[in-house]
Amino acid sequence: MSTELTIKQYIEDKAARIEADLMESLPAIWSIPDTLRESMMYSLMAGGKRLRPTLVLATVEALRGSTEAAMPVACAIEMIHTYSLIHDDLPAMDNDDYRRGKLTNHKIYGDAMAILAGDALLTHAFYSIVQSYRAFEVPAEQIVEIIEDLSKLAGASGMVGGQAADMQGEQGITKLEELEYIHIHKTSDLIVFSLKAGGHLAGATPKQLQALEKYGYNIGLAFQIQDDILDLIGDEKKIGKPVKSDEKQQKVTYPYFVGIEASQEKIRQLTEQGKQAIENAHFPNPDRLLQLADFLTKRDH
């Protein structure tokens, strides 16, 4: 079996395990309005590769830690990612009708309920993280580190800041550095969180945490540049939403500044630099992280 098929199967196996836990992530005994619960679960269970939670688990495995104890944290990052997509699709933001081939949340439940479902997923993520302490006795110090990282990397100086810069950027980005700021914060920061969370859970050294951060920022930027390319030349059926949406909304993308070929070369450089950071930090079992770097940046959807 080729490396590509092996990593695809690995991702599929992890996604199935993550989805099983996500299905049980909202306690049945909690009194939640039916429509809110339905709206939350509609987007949370709408598919996708579950790449960010998979990165949590792959990092834990790279350090030979317990993936079982990491599952609540892995689920939490998927909740954060899902909330960001729900809000990103709203008419006031990117105004998308489809996500992963399905109607976006607000097209079914309305803008108000979509906003509330996103809010609920965001806050429930922190509850989920604490369950690694409650159910698996992950030391409280590690949980504090994870919550601190998430608050920063998903918040005003992280993903939300990147989203804000993206909205302002629609008024005219004139420098590549401005676009990279958006990509790094809107995309890379959650990837970095996933990796560092796995590192904290499995007892990474400061050098290893630094390597995970460098790997994450490189892979995250490469991942987003690939998204820019796929929006121009990708297969709409594989992507699950209309292509050329950036062009139609007059959004500036990486290929706009440097062209497709130079963008592809930038992806290659970033991927190699990310992998090198992992190789230099002496992880006991780094193969899956290295394979994931290639998979994420060479994907066709």
PDB file of C-alpha atoms in Angstrom:
ATOM      1  CA  MET A   1       0.000   0.000   0.000  1.00  0.00           C
ATOM      2  CA  SER A   2       1.396   3.420  -0.933  1.00  0.00           C
ATOM      3  CA  THR A   3       2.158   6.135   1.608  1.00  0.00           C
ATOM      4  CA  GLU A   4      -0.681   8.250   0.193  1.00  0.00           C
ATOM      5  CA  LEU A   5      -3.259   5.512   0.691  1.00  0.00           C
ATOM      6  CA  THR A   6      -1.881   4.784   4.132  1.00  0.00           C
ATOM      7  CA  ILE A   7      -2.261   8.361   5.329  1.00  0.00           C
ATOM      8  CA  LYS A   8      -5.726   8.597   3.771  1.00  0.00           C
ATOM      9  CA  GLN A   9      -6.782   5.504   5.680  1.00  0.00           C
ATOM     10  CA  TYR A  10      -5.236   6.914   8.839  1.00  0.00           C
ATOM     11  CA  ILE A  11      -7.250  10.115   8.463  1.00  0.00           C
ATOM     12  CA  GLU A  12     -10.440   8.175   7.734  1.00  0.00           C
ATOM     13  CA  ASP A  13      -9.934   5.987  10.801  1.00  0.00           C
ATOM     14  CA  LYS A  14      -9.297   8.993  13.034  1.00  0.00           C
ATOM     15  CA  ALA A  15     -12.281  10.866  11.539  1.00  0.00           C
ATOM     16  CA  ALA A  16     -14.599   7.935  12.313  1.00  0.00           C
ATOM     17  CA  ARG A  17     -13.393   7.829  15.907  1.00  0.00           C
ATOM     18  CA  ILE A  18     -13.712  11.603  16.310  1.00  0.00           C
ATOM     19  CA  GLU A  19     -17.223  11.621  14.831  1.00  0.00           C
ATOM     20  CA  ALA A  20     -18.342   8.924  17.250  1.00  0.00           C
ATOM     21  CA  ASP A  21     -17.213  11.105  20.147  1.00  0.00           C
ATOM     22  CA  LEU A  22     -18.708  14.265  18.623  1.00  0.00           C
ATOM     23  CA  MET A  23     -22.091  12.530  18.392  1.00  0.00           C
ATOM     24  CA  GLU A  24     -22.029  12.127  22.186  1.00  0.00           C
ATOM     25  CA  SER A  25     -20.453  15.505  22.945  1.00  0.00           C
ATOM     26  CA  LEU A  26     -23.679  17.300  23.913  1.00  0.00           C
ATOM     27  CA  PRO A  27     -24.993  15.583  27.060  1.00  0.00           C
ATOM     28  CA  ALA A  28     -28.491  14.216  26.439  1.00  0.00           C
ATOM     29  CA  ILE A  29     -29.603  15.173  29.941  1.00  0.00           C
ATOM     30  CA  TRP A  30     -28.875  18.873  29.365  1.00  0.00           C
ATOM     31  CA  SER A  31     -31.939  21.048  28.802  1.00  0.00           C
ATOM     32  CA  ILE A  32     -31.174  22.661  25.430  1.00  0.00           C
ATOM     33  CA  PRO A  33     -33.842  24.116  23.104  1.00  0.00           C
ATOM     34  CA  ASP A  34     -34.482  21.503  20.422  1.00  0.00           C
ATOM     35  CA  THR A  35     -33.780  23.804  17.476  1.00  0.00           C
ATOM     36  CA  LEU A  36     -30.506  25.005  18.993  1.00  0.00           C
ATOM     37  CA  ARG A  37     -29.320  21.450  19.622  1.00  0.00           C
ATOM     38  CA  GLU A  38     -30.357  20.452  16.095  1.00  0.00           C
ATOM     39  CA  SER A  39     -28.597  23.466  14.555  1.00  0.00           C
ATOM     40  CA  MET A  40     -25.381  22.773  16.492  1.00  0.00           C
ATOM     41  CA  MET A  41     -25.326  19.110  15.519  1.00  0.00           C
ATOM     42  CA  TYR A  42     -26.246  19.833  11.881  1.00  0.00           C
ATOM     43  CA  SER A  43     -22.990  21.693  11.325  1.00  0.00           C
ATOM     44  CA  LEU A  44     -20.867  19.683  13.764  1.00  0.00           C
ATOM     45  CA  MET A  45     -21.771  16.447  11.960  1.00  0.00           C
ATOM     46  CA  ALA A  46     -21.720  17.881   8.414  1.00  0.00           C
ATOM     47  CA  GLY A  47     -18.649  15.874   7.421  1.00  0.00           C
ATOM     48  CA  GLY A  48     -15.156  16.997   6.534  1.00  0.00           C
ATOM     49  CA  LYS A  49     -11.816  15.297   7.094  1.00  0.00           C
ATOM     50  CA  ARG A  50     -11.570  16.307  10.773  1.00  0.00           C
ATOM     51  CA  LEU A  51      -7.998  17.401  10.099  1.00  0.00           C
ATOM     52  CA  ARG A  52      -7.511  19.626  13.140  1.00  0.00           C
ATOM     53  CA  PRO A  53      -8.570  17.006  15.708  1.00  0.00           C
ATOM     54  CA  THR A  54      -6.533  14.465  13.749  1.00  0.00           C
ATOM     55  CA  LEU A  55      -3.494  16.711  14.201  1.00  0.00           C
ATOM     56  CA  VAL A  56      -4.099  16.663  17.975  1.00  0.00           C
ATOM     57  CA  LEU A  57      -4.092  12.867  17.954  1.00  0.00           C
ATOM     58  CA  ALA A  58      -1.144  12.576  15.546  1.00  0.00           C
ATOM     59  CA  THR A  59       0.932  14.830  17.792  1.00  0.00           C
ATOM     60  CA  VAL A  60       0.063  12.744  20.842  1.00  0.00           C
ATOM     61  CA  GLU A  61       1.100   9.634  18.911  1.00  0.00           C
ATOM     62  CA  ALA A  62       4.341  11.325  17.832  1.00  0.00           C
ATOM     63  CA  LEU A  63       5.156  11.614  21.538  1.00  0.00           C
ATOM     64  CA  ARG A  64       3.733   8.173  22.390  1.00  0.00           C
ATOM     65  CA  GLY A  65       1.017   9.620  24.632  1.00  0.00           C
ATOM     66  CA  SER A  66      -2.600   8.563  25.264  1.00  0.00           C
ATOM     67  CA  THR A  67      -4.966   9.382  22.400  1.00  0.00           C
ATOM     68  CA  GLU A  68      -7.942   8.366  24.525  1.00  0.00           C
ATOM     69  CA  ALA A  69      -7.214  11.133  27.037  1.00  0.00           C
ATOM     70  CA  ALA A  70      -6.766  13.570  24.142  1.00  0.00           C
ATOM     71  CA  MET A  71     -10.183  12.939  22.556  1.00  0.00           C
ATOM     72  CA  PRO A  72     -12.111  15.656  24.469  1.00  0.00           C
ATOM     73  CA  VAL A  73      -9.519  18.222  23.343  1.00  0.00           C
ATOM     74  CA  ALA A  74      -9.628  16.902  19.774  1.00  0.00           C
ATOM     75  CA  CYS A  75     -13.420  17.286  19.800  1.00  0.00           C
ATOM     76  CA  ALA A  76     -13.086  20.794  21.214  1.00  0.00           C
ATOM     77  CA  ILE A  77     -11.007  22.048  18.300  1.00  0.00           C
ATOM     78  CA  GLU A  78     -13.590  20.683  15.867  1.00  0.00           C
ATOM     79  CA  MET A  79     -16.268  22.630  17.738  1.00  0.00           C
ATOM     80  CA  ILE A  80     -14.210  25.811  17.436  1.00  0.00           C
ATOM     81  CA  HIS A  81     -13.579  25.185  13.742  1.00  0.00           C
ATOM     82  CA  THR A  82     -17.273  24.453  13.122  1.00  0.00           C
ATOM     83  CA  TYR A  83     -18.433  27.594  14.921  1.00  0.00           C
ATOM     84  CA  SER A  84     -16.043  29.662  12.800  1.00  0.00           C
ATOM     85  CA  LEU A  85     -17.441  28.141   9.597  1.00  0.00           C
ATOM     86  CA  ILE A  86     -21.056  28.775  10.638  1.00  0.00           C
ATOM     87  CA  HIS A  87     -20.281  32.432  11.272  1.00  0.00           C
ATOM     88  CA  ASP A  88     -18.026  32.724   8.205  1.00  0.00           C
ATOM     89  CA  ASP A  89     -20.882  31.579   5.952  1.00  0.00           C
ATOM     90  CA  LEU A  90     -23.351  34.200   7.231  1.00  0.00           C
ATOM     91  CA  PRO A  91     -24.644  36.905   4.867  1.00  0.00           C
ATOM     92  CA  ALA A  92     -22.769  39.572   6.841  1.00  0.00           C
ATOM     93  CA  MET A  93     -19.504  37.666   6.301  1.00  0.00           C
ATOM     94  CA  ASP A  94     -18.802  35.528   3.210  1.00  0.00           C
ATOM     95  CA  ASN A  95     -22.475  34.903   2.402  1.00  0.00           C
ATOM     96  CA  ASP A  96     -22.091  31.258   1.299  1.00  0.00           C
ATOM     97  CA  ASP A  97     -25.079  29.017   0.584  1.00  0.00           C
ATOM     98  CA  TYR A  98     -23.191  25.703   0.610  1.00  0.00           C
ATOM     99  CA  ARG A  99     -20.559  24.090   2.793  1.00  0.00           C
ATOM    100  CA  ARG A 100     -19.216  20.576   2.065  1.00  0.00           C
ATOM    101  CA  GLY A 101     -21.973  20.110  -0.500  1.00  0.00           C
ATOM    102  CA  LYS A 102     -24.756  20.871   1.995  1.00  0.00           C
ATOM    103  CA  LEU A 103     -26.791  23.988   2.693  1.00  0.00           C
ATOM    104  CA  THR A 104     -25.055  26.236   5.203  1.00  0.00           C
ATOM    105  CA  ASN A 105     -26.505  26.517   8.688  1.00  0.00           C
ATOM    106  CA  HIS A 106     -28.230  29.866   8.249  1.00  0.00           C
ATOM    107  CA  LYS A 107     -29.957  28.703   5.048  1.00  0.00           C
ATOM    108  CA  ILE A 108     -31.814  26.110   7.132  1.00  0.00           C
ATOM    109  CA  TYR A 109     -32.116  27.611  10.601  1.00  0.00           C
ATOM    110  CA  GLY A 110     -31.916  31.343   9.873  1.00  0.00           C
ATOM    111  CA  ASP A 111     -29.236  33.877  10.745  1.00  0.00           C
ATOM    112  CA  ALA A 112     -30.128  34.252  14.427  1.00  0.00           C
ATOM    113  CA  MET A 113     -30.093  30.526  15.210  1.00  0.00           C
ATOM    114  CA  ALA A 114     -26.885  30.061  13.198  1.00  0.00           C
ATOM    115  CA  ILE A 115     -25.191  32.762  15.265  1.00  0.00           C
ATOM    116  CA  LEU A 116     -26.409  31.147  18.494  1.00  0.00           C
ATOM    117  CA  ALA A 117     -25.329  27.666  17.362  1.00  0.00           C
ATOM    118  CA  GLY A 118     -21.851  29.050  16.693  1.00  0.00           C
ATOM    119  CA  ASP A 119     -21.793  30.778  20.085  1.00  0.00           C
ATOM    120  CA  ALA A 120     -22.853  27.543  21.792  1.00  0.00           C
ATOM    121  CA  LEU A 121     -20.193  25.459  20.044  1.00  0.00           C
ATOM    122  CA  LEU A 122     -17.518  27.992  20.958  1.00  0.00           C
ATOM    123  CA  THR A 123     -18.369  27.902  24.642  1.00  0.00           C
ATOM    124  CA  HIS A 124     -18.965  24.144  24.714  1.00  0.00           C
ATOM    125  CA  ALA A 125     -15.413  23.605  23.438  1.00  0.00           C
ATOM    126  CA  PHE A 126     -14.014  24.800  26.766  1.00  0.00           C
ATOM    127  CA  TYR A 127     -16.298  22.408  28.640  1.00  0.00           C
ATOM    128  CA  SER A 128     -15.032  19.594  26.427  1.00  0.00           C
ATOM    129  CA  ILE A 129     -11.383  20.386  27.145  1.00  0.00           C
ATOM    130  CA  VAL A 130     -12.000  20.161  30.883  1.00  0.00           C
ATOM    131  CA  GLN A 131     -13.314  16.613  30.413  1.00  0.00           C
ATOM    132  CA  SER A 132      -9.754  15.471  29.700  1.00  0.00           C
ATOM    133  CA  TYR A 133      -9.123  16.403  33.331  1.00  0.00           C
ATOM    134  CA  ARG A 134     -12.432  15.076  34.698  1.00  0.00           C
ATOM    135  CA  ALA A 135     -12.548  11.745  32.850  1.00  0.00           C
ATOM    136  CA  PHE A 136      -8.888  10.969  32.170  1.00  0.00           C
ATOM    137  CA  GLU A 137      -7.051  12.823  34.953  1.00  0.00           C
ATOM    138  CA  VAL A 138      -4.894  14.865  32.605  1.00  0.00           C
ATOM    139  CA  PRO A 139      -3.008  17.181  35.009  1.00  0.00           C
ATOM    140  CA  ALA A 140      -4.744  20.507  35.575  1.00  0.00           C
ATOM    141  CA  GLU A 141      -1.554  22.386  34.642  1.00  0.00           C
ATOM    142  CA  GLN A 142      -1.689  20.914  31.154  1.00  0.00           C
ATOM    143  CA  ILE A 143      -5.373  21.814  30.819  1.00  0.00           C
ATOM    144  CA  VAL A 144      -4.592  25.411  31.826  1.00  0.00           C
ATOM    145  CA  GLU A 145      -1.871  25.591  29.154  1.00  0.00           C
ATOM    146  CA  ILE A 146      -4.305  24.284  26.535  1.00  0.00           C
ATOM    147  CA  ILE A 147      -7.090  26.703  27.510  1.00  0.00           C
ATOM    148  CA  GLU A 148      -4.666  29.630  27.509  1.00  0.00           C
ATOM    149  CA  ASP A 149      -3.423  28.692  24.027  1.00  0.00           C
ATOM    150  CA  LEU A 150      -6.954  28.285  22.705  1.00  0.00           C
ATOM    151  CA  SER A 151      -8.120  31.607  24.132  1.00  0.00           C
ATOM    152  CA  LYS A 152      -5.233  33.357  22.372  1.00  0.00           C
ATOM    153  CA  LEU A 153      -5.074  31.438  19.095  1.00  0.00           C
ATOM    154  CA  ALA A 154      -8.840  31.354  18.497  1.00  0.00           C
ATOM    155  CA  GLY A 155      -9.477  34.895  19.758  1.00  0.00           C
ATOM    156  CA  ALA A 156      -8.787  38.525  18.892  1.00  0.00           C
ATOM    157  CA  SER A 157      -5.060  38.030  18.327  1.00  0.00           C
ATOM    158  CA  GLY A 158      -5.649  34.747  16.486  1.00  0.00           C
ATOM    159  CA  MET A 159      -8.422  33.352  14.298  1.00  0.00           C
ATOM    160  CA  VAL A 160     -10.980  36.090  15.036  1.00  0.00           C
ATOM    161  CA  GLY A 161      -8.343  38.741  14.359  1.00  0.00           C
ATOM    162  CA  GLY A 162      -7.548  37.051  11.064  1.00  0.00           C
ATOM    163  CA  GLN A 163     -11.237  37.030  10.168  1.00  0.00           C
ATOM    164  CA  ALA A 164     -11.524  40.733  11.034  1.00  0.00           C
ATOM    165  CA  ALA A 165      -8.505  41.546   8.875  1.00  0.00           C
ATOM    166  CA  ASP A 166     -10.056  39.490   6.073  1.00  0.00           C
ATOM    167  CA  MET A 167     -13.286  41.512   6.258  1.00  0.00           C
ATOM    168  CA  GLN A 168     -11.346  44.776   6.235  1.00  0.00           C
ATOM    169  CA  GLY A 169      -9.130  43.439   3.468  1.00  0.00           C
ATOM    170  CA  GLU A 170     -12.074  43.254   1.125  1.00  0.00           C
ATOM    171  CA  GLN A 171     -11.727  47.018   0.942  1.00  0.00           C
ATOM    172  CA  GLY A 172      -8.357  46.545  -0.735  1.00  0.00           C
ATOM    173  CA  ILE A 173      -5.221  44.512   0.115  1.00  0.00           C
ATOM    174  CA  THR A 174      -2.162  46.026  -1.518  1.00  0.00           C
ATOM    175  CA  LYS A 175       0.666  43.962   0.009  1.00  0.00           C
ATOM    176  CA  LEU A 176       1.397  40.230   0.132  1.00  0.00           C
ATOM    177  CA  GLU A 177       2.314  40.637   3.813  1.00  0.00           C
ATOM    178  CA  GLU A 178      -1.241  41.766   4.565  1.00  0.00           C
ATOM    179  CA  LEU A 179      -2.638  38.640   2.923  1.00  0.00           C
ATOM    180  CA  GLU A 180      -0.174  36.413   4.805  1.00  0.00           C
ATOM    181  CA  TYR A 181      -1.310  37.992   8.090  1.00  0.00           C
ATOM    182  CA  ILE A 182      -4.890  36.983   7.261  1.00  0.00           C
ATOM    183  CA  HIS A 183      -3.924  33.455   6.217  1.00  0.00           C
ATOM    184  CA  ILE A 184      -1.672  32.903   9.247  1.00  0.00           C
ATOM    185  CA  HIS A 185      -4.281  34.003  11.764  1.00  0.00           C
ATOM    186  CA  LYS A 186      -7.448  32.839  10.041  1.00  0.00           C
ATOM    187  CA  THR A 187      -6.065  29.372   9.245  1.00  0.00           C
ATOM    188  CA  SER A 188      -2.659  28.624  10.774  1.00  0.00           C
ATOM    189  CA  ASP A 189      -3.509  29.594  14.350  1.00  0.00           C
ATOM    190  CA  LEU A 190      -6.056  26.792  14.837  1.00  0.00           C
ATOM    191  CA  ILE A 191      -3.633  24.312  13.289  1.00  0.00           C
ATOM    192  CA  VAL A 192      -0.910  25.511  15.665  1.00  0.00           C
ATOM    193  CA  PHE A 193      -3.317  25.152  18.579  1.00  0.00           C
ATOM    194  CA  SER A 194      -4.130  21.564  17.568  1.00  0.00           C
ATOM    195  CA  LEU A 195      -0.459  20.641  17.488  1.00  0.00           C
ATOM    196  CA  LYS A 196       0.503  22.419  20.706  1.00  0.00           C
ATOM    197  CA  ALA A 197      -2.511  20.948  22.504  1.00  0.00           C
ATOM    198  CA  GLY A 198      -1.344  17.476  21.524  1.00  0.00           C
ATOM    199  CA  GLY A 199       2.128  18.430  22.694  1.00  0.00           C
ATOM    200  CA  HIS A 200       0.900  19.617  26.110  1.00  0.00           C
ATOM    201  CA  LEU A 201      -1.207  16.478  26.549  1.00  0.00           C
ATOM    202  CA  ALA A 202       1.740  14.187  25.804  1.00  0.00           C
ATOM    203  CA  GLY A 203       4.440  16.053  27.714  1.00  0.00           C
ATOM    204  CA  ALA A 204       6.361  17.703  24.876  1.00  0.00           C
ATOM    205  CA  THR A 205       9.621  19.465  25.720  1.00  0.00           C
ATOM    206  CA  PRO A 206       9.938  23.225  25.115  1.00  0.00           C
ATOM    207  CA  LYS A 207      12.016  22.446  21.997  1.00  0.00           C
ATOM    208  CA  GLN A 208       9.329  20.102  20.697  1.00  0.00           C
ATOM    209  CA  LEU A 209       6.569  22.654  21.372  1.00  0.00           C
ATOM    210  CA  GLN A 210       8.584  25.235  19.451  1.00  0.00           C
ATOM    211  CA  ALA A 211       8.985  22.776  16.569  1.00  0.00           C
ATOM    212  CA  LEU A 212       5.255  22.044  16.548  1.00  0.00           C
ATOM    213  CA  GLU A 213       4.539  25.771  16.383  1.00  0.00           C
ATOM    214  CA  LYS A 214       6.901  26.270  13.434  1.00  0.00           C
ATOM    215  CA  TYR A 215       5.494  23.207  11.679  1.00  0.00           C
ATOM    216  CA  GLY A 216       1.957  24.481  12.268  1.00  0.00           C
ATOM    217  CA  TYR A 217       2.529  27.973  10.920  1.00  0.00           C
ATOM    218  CA  ASN A 218       4.295  26.651   7.824  1.00  0.00           C
ATOM    219  CA  ILE A 219       1.745  23.938   7.115  1.00  0.00           C
ATOM    220  CA  GLY A 220      -1.170  26.241   7.901  1.00  0.00           C
ATOM    221  CA  LEU A 221      -0.003  28.920   5.466  1.00  0.00           C
ATOM    222  CA  ALA A 222       0.662  26.287   2.800  1.00  0.00           C
ATOM    223  CA  PHE A 223      -2.794  24.806   3.437  1.00  0.00           C
ATOM    224  CA  GLN A 224      -4.472  28.186   2.884  1.00  0.00           C
ATOM    225  CA  ILE A 225      -2.453  28.965  -0.251  1.00  0.00           C
ATOM    226  CA  GLN A 226      -3.601  25.598  -1.608  1.00  0.00           C
ATOM    227  CA  ASP A 227      -7.173  26.662  -0.803  1.00  0.00           C
ATOM    228  CA  ASP A 228      -6.604  29.826  -2.850  1.00  0.00           C
ATOM    229  CA  ILE A 229      -5.370  27.720  -5.762  1.00  0.00           C
ATOM    230  CA  LEU A 230      -8.258  25.248  -5.514  1.00  0.00           C
ATOM    231  CA  ASP A 231     -10.747  28.116  -5.571  1.00  0.00           C
ATOM    232  CA  LEU A 232      -9.353  28.995  -8.995  1.00  0.00           C
ATOM    233  CA  ILE A 233      -8.741  25.595 -10.577  1.00  0.00           C
ATOM    234  CA  GLY A 234     -10.348  23.011  -8.244  1.00  0.00           C
ATOM    235  CA  ASP A 235     -13.173  20.554  -8.915  1.00  0.00           C
ATOM    236  CA  GLU A 236     -16.425  21.992  -7.540  1.00  0.00           C
ATOM    237  CA  LYS A 237     -17.841  18.515  -6.859  1.00  0.00           C
ATOM    238  CA  LYS A 238     -14.815  17.549  -4.768  1.00  0.00           C
ATOM    239  CA  ILE A 239     -14.608  20.860  -2.917  1.00  0.00           C
ATOM    240  CA  GLY A 240     -18.306  20.872  -2.037  1.00  0.00           C
ATOM    241  CA  LYS A 241     -18.934  24.551  -2.788  1.00  0.00           C
ATOM    242  CA  PRO A 242     -18.726  26.798  -5.854  1.00  0.00           C
ATOM    243  CA  VAL A 243     -15.239  27.552  -7.211  1.00  0.00           C
ATOM    244  CA  LYS A 244     -14.059  31.030  -8.178  1.00  0.00           C
ATOM    245  CA  SER A 245     -16.018  32.437  -5.203  1.00  0.00           C
ATOM    246  CA  ASP A 246     -12.997  34.551  -4.190  1.00  0.00           C
ATOM    247  CA  GLU A 247     -12.800  35.977  -7.696  1.00  0.00           C
ATOM    248  CA  LYS A 248     -16.538  36.749  -7.777  1.00  0.00           C
ATOM    249  CA  GLN A 249     -16.291  38.531  -4.418  1.00  0.00           C
ATOM    250  CA  GLN A 250     -13.166  40.342  -5.670  1.00  0.00           C
ATOM    251  CA  LYS A 251     -11.075  38.870  -2.861  1.00  0.00           C
ATOM    252  CA  VAL A 252      -7.329  39.129  -3.216  1.00  0.00           C
ATOM    253  CA  THR A 253      -5.606  35.723  -2.975  1.00  0.00           C
ATOM    254  CA  TYR A 254      -2.050  34.396  -3.069  1.00  0.00           C
ATOM    255  CA  PRO A 255      -2.158  33.529  -6.793  1.00  0.00           C
ATOM    256  CA  TYR A 256      -3.381  37.078  -7.455  1.00  0.00           C
ATOM    257  CA  PHE A 257      -0.061  38.427  -6.160  1.00  0.00           C
ATOM    258  CA  VAL A 258       2.430  35.862  -7.453  1.00  0.00           C
ATOM    259  CA  GLY A 259       0.595  33.547  -9.874  1.00  0.00           C
ATOM    260  CA  ILE A 260      -0.287  29.854  -9.569  1.00  0.00           C
ATOM    261  CA  GLU A 261       3.192  28.423 -10.281  1.00  0.00           C
ATOM    262  CA  ALA A 262       4.932  30.643  -7.719  1.00  0.00           C
ATOM    263  CA  SER A 263       2.151  29.844  -5.228  1.00  0.00           C
ATOM    264  CA  GLN A 264       2.759  26.126  -5.739  1.00  0.00           C
ATOM    265  CA  GLU A 265       6.489  26.627  -5.181  1.00  0.00           C
ATOM    266  CA  LYS A 266       5.766  28.543  -1.981  1.00  0.00           C
ATOM    267  CA  ILE A 267       3.641  25.605  -0.778  1.00  0.00           C
ATOM    268  CA  ARG A 268       6.529  23.221  -1.474  1.00  0.00           C
ATOM    269  CA  GLN A 269       9.010  25.401   0.464  1.00  0.00           C
ATOM    270  CA  LEU A 270       6.685  25.848   3.442  1.00  0.00           C
ATOM    271  CA  THR A 271       5.939  22.116   3.594  1.00  0.00           C
ATOM    272  CA  GLU A 272       9.613  21.184   3.597  1.00  0.00           C
ATOM    273  CA  GLN A 273      10.441  23.767   6.274  1.00  0.00           C
ATOM    274  CA  GLY A 274       7.600  22.452   8.438  1.00  0.00           C
ATOM    275  CA  LYS A 275       8.731  18.856   8.100  1.00  0.00           C
ATOM    276  CA  GLN A 276      12.321  19.851   8.834  1.00  0.00           C
ATOM    277  CA  ALA A 277      11.240  21.435  12.129  1.00  0.00           C
ATOM    278  CA  ILE A 278       9.692  18.135  13.223  1.00  0.00           C
ATOM    279  CA  GLU A 279      12.681  16.080  12.081  1.00  0.00           C
ATOM    280  CA  ASN A 280      15.076  18.310  14.025  1.00  0.00           C
ATOM    281  CA  ALA A 281      13.127  18.061  17.305  1.00  0.00           C
ATOM    282  CA  HIS A 282      13.609  14.291  17.790  1.00  0.00           C
ATOM    283  CA  PHE A 283      10.020  13.118  18.241  1.00  0.00           C
ATOM    284  CA  PRO A 284       9.870   9.397  19.124  1.00  0.00           C
ATOM    285  CA  ASN A 285       7.273   8.623  16.428  1.00  0.00           C
ATOM    286  CA  PRO A 286       7.025  11.502  13.901  1.00  0.00           C
ATOM    287  CA  ASP A 287       5.983   9.651  10.724  1.00  0.00           C
ATOM    288  CA  ARG A 288       2.292  10.572  10.761  1.00  0.00           C
ATOM    289  CA  LEU A 289       3.025  14.277  11.253  1.00  0.00           C
ATOM    290  CA  LEU A 290       5.407  14.193   8.305  1.00  0.00           C
ATOM    291  CA  GLN A 291       2.893  12.367   6.117  1.00  0.00           C
ATOM    292  CA  LEU A 292       0.102  14.739   7.145  1.00  0.00           C
ATOM    293  CA  ALA A 293       2.194  17.722   6.027  1.00  0.00           C
ATOM    294  CA  ASP A 294       2.326  16.351   2.488  1.00  0.00           C
ATOM    295  CA  PHE A 295      -1.328  15.278   2.522  1.00  0.00           C
ATOM    296  CA  LEU A 296      -2.632  18.664   3.693  1.00  0.00           C
ATOM    297  CA  THR A 297      -0.707  20.673   1.149  1.00  0.00           C
ATOM    298  CA  LYS A 298      -1.160  18.426  -1.887  1.00  0.00           C
ATOM    299  CA  ARG A 299      -4.876  17.752  -1.493  1.00  0.00           C
ATOM    300  CA  ASP A 300      -7.388  18.390  -4.295  1.00  0.00           C
ATOM    301  CA  HIS A 301     -10.316  19.367  -2.038  1.00  0.00           C
TER     302      HIS A 301
END
